[in-house]
Coordinates of C-alpha atoms in Angstrom, one line a residue:
X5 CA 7.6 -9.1 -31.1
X6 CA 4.4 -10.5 -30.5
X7 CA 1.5 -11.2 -33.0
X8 CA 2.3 -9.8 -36.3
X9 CA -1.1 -7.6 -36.7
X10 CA -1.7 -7.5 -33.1
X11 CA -0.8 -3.8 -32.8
X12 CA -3.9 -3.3 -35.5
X13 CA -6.0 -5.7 -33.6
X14 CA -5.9 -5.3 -30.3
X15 CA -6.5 -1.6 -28.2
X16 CA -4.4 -1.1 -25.0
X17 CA -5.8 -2.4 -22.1
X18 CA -5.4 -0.8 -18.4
X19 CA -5.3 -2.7 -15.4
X20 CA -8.2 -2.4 -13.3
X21 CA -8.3 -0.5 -9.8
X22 CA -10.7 -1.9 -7.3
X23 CA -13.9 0.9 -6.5
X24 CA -12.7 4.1 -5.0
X25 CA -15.1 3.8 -2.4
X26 CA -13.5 0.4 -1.7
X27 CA -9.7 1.0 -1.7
X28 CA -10.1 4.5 0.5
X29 CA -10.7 2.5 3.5
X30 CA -7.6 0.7 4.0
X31 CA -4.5 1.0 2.4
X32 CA -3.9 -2.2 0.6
X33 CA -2.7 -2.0 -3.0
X34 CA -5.5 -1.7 -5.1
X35 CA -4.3 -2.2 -8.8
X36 CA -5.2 -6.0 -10.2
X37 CA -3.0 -7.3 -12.7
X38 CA -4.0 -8.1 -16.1
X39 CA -5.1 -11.6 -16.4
X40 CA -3.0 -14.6 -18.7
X41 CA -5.4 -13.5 -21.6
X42 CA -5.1 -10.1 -21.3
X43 CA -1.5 -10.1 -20.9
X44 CA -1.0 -12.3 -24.0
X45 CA -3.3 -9.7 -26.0
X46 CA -1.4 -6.6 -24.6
X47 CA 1.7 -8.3 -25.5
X48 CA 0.4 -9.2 -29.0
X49 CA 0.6 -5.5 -29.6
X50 CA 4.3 -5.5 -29.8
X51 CA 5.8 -4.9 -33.2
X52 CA 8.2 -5.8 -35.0
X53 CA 9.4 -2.0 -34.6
X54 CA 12.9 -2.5 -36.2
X55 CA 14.6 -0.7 -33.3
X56 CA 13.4 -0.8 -29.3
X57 CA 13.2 2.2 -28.5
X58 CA 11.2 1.3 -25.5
X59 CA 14.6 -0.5 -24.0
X60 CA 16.8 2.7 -24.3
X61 CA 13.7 4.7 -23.0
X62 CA 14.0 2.3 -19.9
X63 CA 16.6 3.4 -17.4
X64 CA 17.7 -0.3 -16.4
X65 CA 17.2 -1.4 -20.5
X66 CA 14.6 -4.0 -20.1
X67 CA 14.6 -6.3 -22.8
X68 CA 11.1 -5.5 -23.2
X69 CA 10.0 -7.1 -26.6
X70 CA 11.5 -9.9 -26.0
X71 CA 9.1 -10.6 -23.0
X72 CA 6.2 -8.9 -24.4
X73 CA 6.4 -12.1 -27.1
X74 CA 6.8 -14.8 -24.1
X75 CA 4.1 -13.5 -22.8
X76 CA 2.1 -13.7 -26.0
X77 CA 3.0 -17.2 -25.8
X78 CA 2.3 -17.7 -22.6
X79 CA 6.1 -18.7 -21.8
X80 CA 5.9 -17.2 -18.2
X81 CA 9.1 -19.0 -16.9
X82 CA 11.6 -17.7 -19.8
X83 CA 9.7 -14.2 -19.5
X84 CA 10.2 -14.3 -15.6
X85 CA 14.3 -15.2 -16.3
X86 CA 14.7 -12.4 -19.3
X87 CA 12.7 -9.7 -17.6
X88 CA 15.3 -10.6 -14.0
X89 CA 18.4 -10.2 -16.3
X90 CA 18.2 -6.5 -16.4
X91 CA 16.3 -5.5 -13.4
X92 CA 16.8 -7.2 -10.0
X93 CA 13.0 -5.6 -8.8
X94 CA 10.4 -5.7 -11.2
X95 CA 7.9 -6.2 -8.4
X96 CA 8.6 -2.7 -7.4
X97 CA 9.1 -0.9 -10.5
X98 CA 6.1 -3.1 -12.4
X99 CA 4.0 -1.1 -9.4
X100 CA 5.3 2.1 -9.2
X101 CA 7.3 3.3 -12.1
X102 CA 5.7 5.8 -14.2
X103 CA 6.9 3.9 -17.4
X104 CA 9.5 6.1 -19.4
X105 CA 9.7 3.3 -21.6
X106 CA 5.6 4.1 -22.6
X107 CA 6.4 7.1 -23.6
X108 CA 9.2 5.5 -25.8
X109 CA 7.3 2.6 -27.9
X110 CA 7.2 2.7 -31.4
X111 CA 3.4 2.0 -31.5
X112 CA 3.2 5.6 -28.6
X113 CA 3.7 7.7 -32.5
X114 CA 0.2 7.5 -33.8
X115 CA -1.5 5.2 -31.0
X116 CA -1.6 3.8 -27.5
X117 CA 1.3 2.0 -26.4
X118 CA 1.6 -1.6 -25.4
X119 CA 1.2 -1.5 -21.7
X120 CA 4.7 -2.8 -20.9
X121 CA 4.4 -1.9 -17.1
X122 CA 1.1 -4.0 -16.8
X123 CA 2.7 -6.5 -18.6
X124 CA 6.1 -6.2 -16.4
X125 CA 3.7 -6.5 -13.1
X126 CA 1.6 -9.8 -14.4
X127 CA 4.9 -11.1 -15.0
X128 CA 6.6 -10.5 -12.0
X129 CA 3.5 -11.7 -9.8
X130 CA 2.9 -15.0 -11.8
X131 CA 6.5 -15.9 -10.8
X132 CA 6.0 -15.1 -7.3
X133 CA 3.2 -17.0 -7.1
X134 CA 4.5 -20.2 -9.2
X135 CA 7.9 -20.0 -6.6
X136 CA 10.0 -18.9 -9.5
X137 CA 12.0 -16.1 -7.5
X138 CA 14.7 -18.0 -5.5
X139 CA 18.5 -17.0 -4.1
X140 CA 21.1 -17.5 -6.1
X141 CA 23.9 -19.0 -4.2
X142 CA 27.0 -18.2 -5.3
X143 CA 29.4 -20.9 -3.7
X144 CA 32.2 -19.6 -4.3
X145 CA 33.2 -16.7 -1.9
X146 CA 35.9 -13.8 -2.8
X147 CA 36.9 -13.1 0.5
X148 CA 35.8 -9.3 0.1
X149 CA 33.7 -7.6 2.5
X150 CA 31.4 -4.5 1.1
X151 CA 29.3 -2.1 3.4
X152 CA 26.4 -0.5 1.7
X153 CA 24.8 2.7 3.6
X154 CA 21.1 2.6 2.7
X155 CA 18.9 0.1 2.0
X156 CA 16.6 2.2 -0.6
X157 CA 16.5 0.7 -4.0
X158 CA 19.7 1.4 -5.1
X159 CA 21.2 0.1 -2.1
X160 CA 19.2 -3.3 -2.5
X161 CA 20.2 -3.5 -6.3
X162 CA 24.1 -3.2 -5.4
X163 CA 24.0 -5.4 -2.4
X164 CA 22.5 -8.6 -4.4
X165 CA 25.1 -8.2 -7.5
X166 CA 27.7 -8.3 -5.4
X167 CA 26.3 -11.0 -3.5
X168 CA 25.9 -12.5 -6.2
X169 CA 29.6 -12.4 -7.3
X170 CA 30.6 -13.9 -4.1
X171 CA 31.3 -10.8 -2.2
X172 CA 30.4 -10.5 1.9
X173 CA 27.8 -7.1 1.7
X174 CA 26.2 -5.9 4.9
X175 CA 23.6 -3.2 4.0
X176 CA 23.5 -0.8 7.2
X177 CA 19.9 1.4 7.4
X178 CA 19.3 4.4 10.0
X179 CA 15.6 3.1 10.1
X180 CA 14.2 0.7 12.7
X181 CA 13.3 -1.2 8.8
X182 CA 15.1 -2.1 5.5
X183 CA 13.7 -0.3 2.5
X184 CA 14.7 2.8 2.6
X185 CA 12.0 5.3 1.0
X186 CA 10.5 2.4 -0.7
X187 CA 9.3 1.4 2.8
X188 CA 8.9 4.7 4.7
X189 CA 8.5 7.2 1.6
X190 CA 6.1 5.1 -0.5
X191 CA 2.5 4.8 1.1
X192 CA 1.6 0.8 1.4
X193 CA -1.5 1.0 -1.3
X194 CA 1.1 1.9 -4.3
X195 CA 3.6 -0.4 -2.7
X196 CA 2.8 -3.6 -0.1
X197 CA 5.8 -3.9 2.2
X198 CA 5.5 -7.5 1.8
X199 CA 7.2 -7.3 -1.5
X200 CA 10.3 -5.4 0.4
X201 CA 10.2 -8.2 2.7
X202 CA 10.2 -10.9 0.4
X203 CA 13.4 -9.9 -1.1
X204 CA 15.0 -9.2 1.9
X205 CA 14.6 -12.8 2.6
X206 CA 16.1 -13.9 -0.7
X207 CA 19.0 -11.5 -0.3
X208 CA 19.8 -12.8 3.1
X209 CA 19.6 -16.2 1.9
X210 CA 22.2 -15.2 -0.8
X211 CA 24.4 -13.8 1.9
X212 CA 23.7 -10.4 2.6
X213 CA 23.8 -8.8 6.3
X214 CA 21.3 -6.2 7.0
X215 CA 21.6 -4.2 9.9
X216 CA 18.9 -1.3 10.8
X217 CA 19.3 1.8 13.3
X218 CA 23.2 2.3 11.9
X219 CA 23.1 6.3 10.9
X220 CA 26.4 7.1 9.8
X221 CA 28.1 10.2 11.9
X222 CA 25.7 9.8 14.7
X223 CA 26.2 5.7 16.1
X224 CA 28.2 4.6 13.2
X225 CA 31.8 5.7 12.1
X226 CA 32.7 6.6 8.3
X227 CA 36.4 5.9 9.5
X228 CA 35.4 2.5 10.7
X229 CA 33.9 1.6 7.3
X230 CA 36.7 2.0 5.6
X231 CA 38.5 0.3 7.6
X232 CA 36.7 -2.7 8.3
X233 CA 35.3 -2.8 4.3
X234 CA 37.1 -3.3 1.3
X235 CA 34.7 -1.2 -0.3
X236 CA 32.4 1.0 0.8
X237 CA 28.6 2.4 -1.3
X238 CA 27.1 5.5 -0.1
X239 CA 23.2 4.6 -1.6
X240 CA 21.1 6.8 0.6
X241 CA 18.1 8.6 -0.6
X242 CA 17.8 12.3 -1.6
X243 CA 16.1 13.5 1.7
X244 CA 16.8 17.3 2.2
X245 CA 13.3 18.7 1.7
X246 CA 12.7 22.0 -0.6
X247 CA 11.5 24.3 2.3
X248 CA 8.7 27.1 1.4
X249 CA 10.6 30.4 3.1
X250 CA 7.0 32.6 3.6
X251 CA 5.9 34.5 6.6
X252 CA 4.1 32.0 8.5
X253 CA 5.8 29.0 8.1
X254 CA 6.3 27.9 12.0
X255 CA 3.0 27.6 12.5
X256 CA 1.4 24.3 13.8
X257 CA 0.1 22.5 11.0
X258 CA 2.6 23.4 8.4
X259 CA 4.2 19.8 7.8
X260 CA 7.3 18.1 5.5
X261 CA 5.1 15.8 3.1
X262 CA 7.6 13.0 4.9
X263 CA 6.7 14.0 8.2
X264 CA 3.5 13.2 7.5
X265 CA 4.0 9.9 5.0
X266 CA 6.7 8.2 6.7
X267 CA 4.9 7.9 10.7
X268 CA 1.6 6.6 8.7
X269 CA 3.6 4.0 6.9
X270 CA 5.0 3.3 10.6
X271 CA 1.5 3.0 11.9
X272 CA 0.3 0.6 8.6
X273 CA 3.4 -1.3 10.1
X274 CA 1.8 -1.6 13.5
X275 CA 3.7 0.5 15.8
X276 CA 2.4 2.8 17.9
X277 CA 3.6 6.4 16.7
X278 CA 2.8 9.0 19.1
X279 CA 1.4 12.6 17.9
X280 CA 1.3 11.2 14.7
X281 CA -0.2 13.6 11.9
X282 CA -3.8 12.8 11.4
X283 CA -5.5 14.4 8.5
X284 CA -8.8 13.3 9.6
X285 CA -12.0 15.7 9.5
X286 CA -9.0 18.6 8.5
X287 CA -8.9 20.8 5.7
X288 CA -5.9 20.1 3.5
X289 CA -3.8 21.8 0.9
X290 CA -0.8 20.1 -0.3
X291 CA 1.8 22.1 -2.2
X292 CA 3.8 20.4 -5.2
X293 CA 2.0 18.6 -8.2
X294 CA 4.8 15.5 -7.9
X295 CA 4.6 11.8 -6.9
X296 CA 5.1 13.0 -3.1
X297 CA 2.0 15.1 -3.6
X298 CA 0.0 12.7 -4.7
X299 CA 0.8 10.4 -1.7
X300 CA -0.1 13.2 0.6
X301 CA -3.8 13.4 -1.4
X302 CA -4.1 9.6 -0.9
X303 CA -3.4 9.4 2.4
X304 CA -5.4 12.3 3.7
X305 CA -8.6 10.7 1.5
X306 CA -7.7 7.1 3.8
X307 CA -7.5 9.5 6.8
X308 CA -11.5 11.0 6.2
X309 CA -10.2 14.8 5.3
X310 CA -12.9 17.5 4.8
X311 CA -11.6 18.5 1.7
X312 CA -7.7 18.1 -0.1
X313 CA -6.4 21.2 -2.2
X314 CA -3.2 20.5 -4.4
X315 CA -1.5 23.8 -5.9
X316 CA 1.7 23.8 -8.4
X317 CA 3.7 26.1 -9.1
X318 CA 4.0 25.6 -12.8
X319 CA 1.5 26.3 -15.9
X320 CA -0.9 23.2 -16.2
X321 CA 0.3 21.0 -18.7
X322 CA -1.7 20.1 -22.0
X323 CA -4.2 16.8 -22.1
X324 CA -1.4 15.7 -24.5
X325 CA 1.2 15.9 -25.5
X326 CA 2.5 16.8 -29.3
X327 CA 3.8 13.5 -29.9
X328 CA 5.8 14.6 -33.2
X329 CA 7.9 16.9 -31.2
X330 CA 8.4 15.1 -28.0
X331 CA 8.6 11.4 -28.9
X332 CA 10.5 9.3 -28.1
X333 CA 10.8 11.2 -25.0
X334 CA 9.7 11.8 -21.6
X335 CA 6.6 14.3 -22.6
X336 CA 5.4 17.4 -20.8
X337 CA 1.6 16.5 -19.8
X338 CA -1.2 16.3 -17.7
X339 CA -1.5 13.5 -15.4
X340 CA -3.8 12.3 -12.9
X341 CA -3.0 9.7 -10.5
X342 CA -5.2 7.2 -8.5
X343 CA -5.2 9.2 -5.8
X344 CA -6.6 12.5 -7.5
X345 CA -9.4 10.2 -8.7
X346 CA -10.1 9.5 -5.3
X347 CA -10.8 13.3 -4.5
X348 CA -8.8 16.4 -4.5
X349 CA -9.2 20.1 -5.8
X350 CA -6.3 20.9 -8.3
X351 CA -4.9 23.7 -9.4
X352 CA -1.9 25.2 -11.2
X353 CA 0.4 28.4 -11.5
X354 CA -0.4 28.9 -7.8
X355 CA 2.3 30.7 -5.6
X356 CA 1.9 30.8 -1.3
X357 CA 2.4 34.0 -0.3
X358 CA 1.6 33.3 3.4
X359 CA -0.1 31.2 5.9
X360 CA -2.2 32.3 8.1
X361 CA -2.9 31.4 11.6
X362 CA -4.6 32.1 15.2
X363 CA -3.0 31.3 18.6
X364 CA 0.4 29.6 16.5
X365 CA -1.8 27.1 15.1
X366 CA -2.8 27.2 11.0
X367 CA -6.2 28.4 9.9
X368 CA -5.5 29.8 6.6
X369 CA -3.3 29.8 2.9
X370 CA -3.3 33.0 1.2
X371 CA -1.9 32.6 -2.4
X372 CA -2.4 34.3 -5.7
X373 CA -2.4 33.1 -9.2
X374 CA 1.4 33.5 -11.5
X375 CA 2.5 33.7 -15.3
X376 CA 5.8 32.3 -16.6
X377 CA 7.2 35.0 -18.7
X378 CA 10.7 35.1 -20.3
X379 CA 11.7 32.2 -18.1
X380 CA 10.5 34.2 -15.1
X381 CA 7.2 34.0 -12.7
X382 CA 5.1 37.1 -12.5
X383 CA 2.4 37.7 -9.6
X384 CA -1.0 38.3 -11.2
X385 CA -2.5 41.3 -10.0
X386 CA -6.0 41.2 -8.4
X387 CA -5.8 37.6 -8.4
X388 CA -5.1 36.7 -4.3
X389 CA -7.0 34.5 -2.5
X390 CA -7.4 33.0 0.7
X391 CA -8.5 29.1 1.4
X392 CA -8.8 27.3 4.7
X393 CA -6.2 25.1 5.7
X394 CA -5.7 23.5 8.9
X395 CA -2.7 21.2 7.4
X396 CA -0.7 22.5 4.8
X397 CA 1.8 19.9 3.5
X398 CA 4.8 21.1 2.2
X399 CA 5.9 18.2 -1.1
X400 CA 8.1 20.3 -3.6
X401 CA 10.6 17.9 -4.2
X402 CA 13.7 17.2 -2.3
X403 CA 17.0 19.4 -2.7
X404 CA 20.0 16.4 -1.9
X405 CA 21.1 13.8 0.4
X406 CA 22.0 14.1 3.9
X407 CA 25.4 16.2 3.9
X408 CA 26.2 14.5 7.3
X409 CA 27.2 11.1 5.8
X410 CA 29.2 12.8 2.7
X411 CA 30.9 15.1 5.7
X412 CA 31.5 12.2 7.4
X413 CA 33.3 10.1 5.0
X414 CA 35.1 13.6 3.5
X415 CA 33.3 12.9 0.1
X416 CA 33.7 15.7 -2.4
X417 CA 30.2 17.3 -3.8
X418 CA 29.1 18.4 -6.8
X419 CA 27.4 21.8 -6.7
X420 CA 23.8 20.3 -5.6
X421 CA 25.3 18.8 -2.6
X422 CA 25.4 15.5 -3.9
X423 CA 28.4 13.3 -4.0
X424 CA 30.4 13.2 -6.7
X425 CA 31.0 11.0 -9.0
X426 CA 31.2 10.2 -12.7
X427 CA 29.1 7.2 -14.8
X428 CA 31.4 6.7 -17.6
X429 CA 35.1 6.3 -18.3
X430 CA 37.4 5.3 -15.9
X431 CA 36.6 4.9 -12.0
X432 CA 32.7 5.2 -12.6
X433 CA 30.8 5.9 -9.4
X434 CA 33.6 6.0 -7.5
X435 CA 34.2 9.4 -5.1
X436 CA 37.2 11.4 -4.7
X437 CA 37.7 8.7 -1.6
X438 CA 40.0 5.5 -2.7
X439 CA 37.4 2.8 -1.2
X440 CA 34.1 4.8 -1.0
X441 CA 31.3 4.9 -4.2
X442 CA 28.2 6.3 -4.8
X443 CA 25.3 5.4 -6.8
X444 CA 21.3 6.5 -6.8
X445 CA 20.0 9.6 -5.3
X446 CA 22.9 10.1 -3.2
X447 CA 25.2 10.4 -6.5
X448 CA 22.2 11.8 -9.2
X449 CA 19.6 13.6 -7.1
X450 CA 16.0 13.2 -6.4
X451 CA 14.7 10.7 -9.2
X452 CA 13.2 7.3 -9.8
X453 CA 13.2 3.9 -8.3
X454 CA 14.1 2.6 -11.6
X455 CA 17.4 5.2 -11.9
X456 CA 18.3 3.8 -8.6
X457 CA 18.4 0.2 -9.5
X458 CA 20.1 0.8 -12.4
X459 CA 22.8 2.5 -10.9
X460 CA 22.8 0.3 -7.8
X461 CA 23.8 -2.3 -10.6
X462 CA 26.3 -0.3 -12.3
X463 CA 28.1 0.8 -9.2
X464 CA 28.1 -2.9 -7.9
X465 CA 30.3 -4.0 -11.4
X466 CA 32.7 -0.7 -10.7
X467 CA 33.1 -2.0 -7.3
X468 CA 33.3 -5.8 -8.6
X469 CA 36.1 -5.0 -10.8
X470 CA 37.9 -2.6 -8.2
X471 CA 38.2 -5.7 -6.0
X472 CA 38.9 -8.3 -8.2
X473 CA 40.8 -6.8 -11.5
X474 CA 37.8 -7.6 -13.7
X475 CA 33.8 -7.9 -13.6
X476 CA 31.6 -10.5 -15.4
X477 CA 28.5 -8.3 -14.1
X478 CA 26.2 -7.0 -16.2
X479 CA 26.2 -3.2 -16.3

């Protein structure tokens, strides 16, 4: 814990964001981390709760009080070494992580909760900057050889355990780049691709091979895998997009929310990307309320758009959320991100029932307004409308990973599409396949960054003790 009264002291304190009018013309990160003295005052705020629930609220268990109270003493070194014991990439979840493990704190009952994520980033930079993130060298090799397909976060996570065990991994990306959607799904203000880089360079120094441009079924062989690996990880991302089935859908101008994130992170990068989307000077209206969403409305603010509209399906959610009902988990509320701040027209229980167009190219959403009754959604009558729209991005969430690596390697599926595999009992993560396992959004489904490194970890102990007998890696 930290100070004893600190929770009655102190208030919660956000981290800053630079100007809007500031940020919106580049697309640098934008958040500043709390300082040494606000750190130690936000983790003075920790109490002594009795029970964490903030740890089991946190998908990869963080052992968060315990580095809330280093902080509070200004230990940054041991904070640095307890907060790496659980999570291999705090610099990306400290950043972009919505916190479930917020929602989860003790104090979140009748108050604010401590800022653990803030806390979590400050940390995580401070050791960056004091050279306190370096390989770690296992000497003494096994002799196995692992391939892991996809380099997302899940991917990286099971890659460095098993590194880290002594293993030979080779992480093998269809990009022309390592990072999976954290490098080409995640727009560079919520997440500098330096930090991906960074730990590539680490990992590498610990051992691990990355290859890029190696898409399984097209220039790489699932049959070869197997039998040139020991073991083999399918850690790809969830990237089958929820298509919007209406009559006007081929038009030009109706985009993927990826098709219009990942060539702009490709141009941040400094390549040249021809035809590339450009919101600039356009009417926008993005469809889906989610984290994908949101990019979209950044990035069409960086990219000078007339105006951004951002329609959900589902009721708007309350300004808060009953706490007594809810707590200790994830609530139902609203929630407005840096990027609506920066300027977009919201609204909710919105269904497309067209799109509209002249000469094949988009001019026009028509939509009307819905109710949720009985667990089904009802047109309003009299309530259609018609907005202009010149792009219409399309960010409903994504429906499984890509069926041709699972067809490839003759993986069994559950009934989403996605491959299946079990996280308890006996041969966790492993497929119906004898060498091949799955972890992250490949295994679960569209989720988190943090759900994919912790099963990225778990996986990597399955996979350590299918080699070797036995695994002394955390799960």
């Amino acid at each position: 814990m930290g100070k004893v009264t600190g929770f009655m002291e102190f208030e919660r304190l956000a981290e800053e964001y630079l100007p809007v009018n500031e940020r919106v013309k580049n697309y640098k990160e934008f958040v500043l981390h709390l300082t040494d003295d606000q750190a130690k005052q936000q983790g003075a705020r920790c109490m002594d709760c009795g029970i964490p629930f903030c740890t089991t609220g946190c998908p990869v268990n963080n052992i968060i009080p315990d580095w809330n109270d280093l902080v509070y003493q200004q230990d940054w070194r041991s904070a640095i070494d307890v907060l790496h014991s659980t999570n291999n990439f705090p610099d990306f979840t400290g950043r972009i992580c919505p916190a479930p493990c917020e929602a989860a704190c003790t104090l979140n009952i009748n108050n604010d909760a401590v800022g653990i994520k803030s806390i979590e980033h400050a940390i995580i930079d401070k050791a960056w900057e004091n050279g306190w993130v370096t390989p770690q060298i296992n000497p003494n090799k096994t002799g196995k050889t692992i391939a892991v397909v996809g380099s997302g976060p899940a991917g990286l996570a099971a890659a460095q355990q098993l590194a880290r065990a002594g293993h030979a991994v080779t992480v093998l990306e269809k990009n022309d780049r390592i990072g999976g959607l954290l490098r080409y799904g995640i727009p560079d203000f919520k997440l500098d691709k330096s930090g991906i880089d960074r730990r590539i360079a680490q990992m590498e120094a610990e051992g691990v091979t990355f290859k890029v441009n190696q898409h399984v079924g097209e220039n790489v062989s699932a049959a070869d895998l197997e039998r040139d690996f020991d073991a083999v990880i399918l850690a790809g991302g969830a990237e089958y997009p929820r298509d919007l089935p209406v009559p006007g859908r081929e038009l030009e101008g109706v985009h993927f929310a990826m098709d219009f994130l990942t060539p702009n992170n490709k141009m941040v990068a400094g390549d040249v990307v021809p035809n590339q989307i450009k919101a600039t000077g356009k009417h926008v209206v993005v469809i889906g309320g989610g984290d994908t969403g949101s990019d979209c409305v950044g990035t069409s603010n960086r990219h000078g758009a007339a105006s951004v509209t951002q329609f959900e399906l589902m009721p708007q959610p309350p300004e808060k959320e009953n706490k007594a009902l809810v707590w200790p988990n994830w609530p139902l509320k609203m929630r407005t991100s840096s990027s609506h701040e920066e300027g977009a027209e919201r609204d909710w229980s919105i269904t497309t029932t067209a799109l509209l167009g002249e000469n094949g190219k988009l001019t026009a959403l028509k939509g009307a307004r819905v109710e949720w009754k009985d667990g089904k959604m009802i047109e309003v009558p009299g309530t259609e409308f018609t907005i202009k729209a010149d792009l219409v991005f399309l960010a409903m969430g994504f429906v499984s990973p890509v069926q041709k690596v699972l067809d490839a390697f003759g993986v069994e599926k559950d009934n989403r599409g996605n491959a299946k595999a079990t996280t308890d009992g006996e041969g966790c993560y492993k497929t119906n396949k004898a060498k091949v396992f799955a972890a992250g959004d490949m295994r679960r489904g569209q989720s988190l960054v943090v759900w994919a490194i912790r099963e990225g970890r778990q996986c990597a102990r399955e996979v350590d003790a299918f080699l070797m007998g036995s695994s002394s890696l955390p799960r």
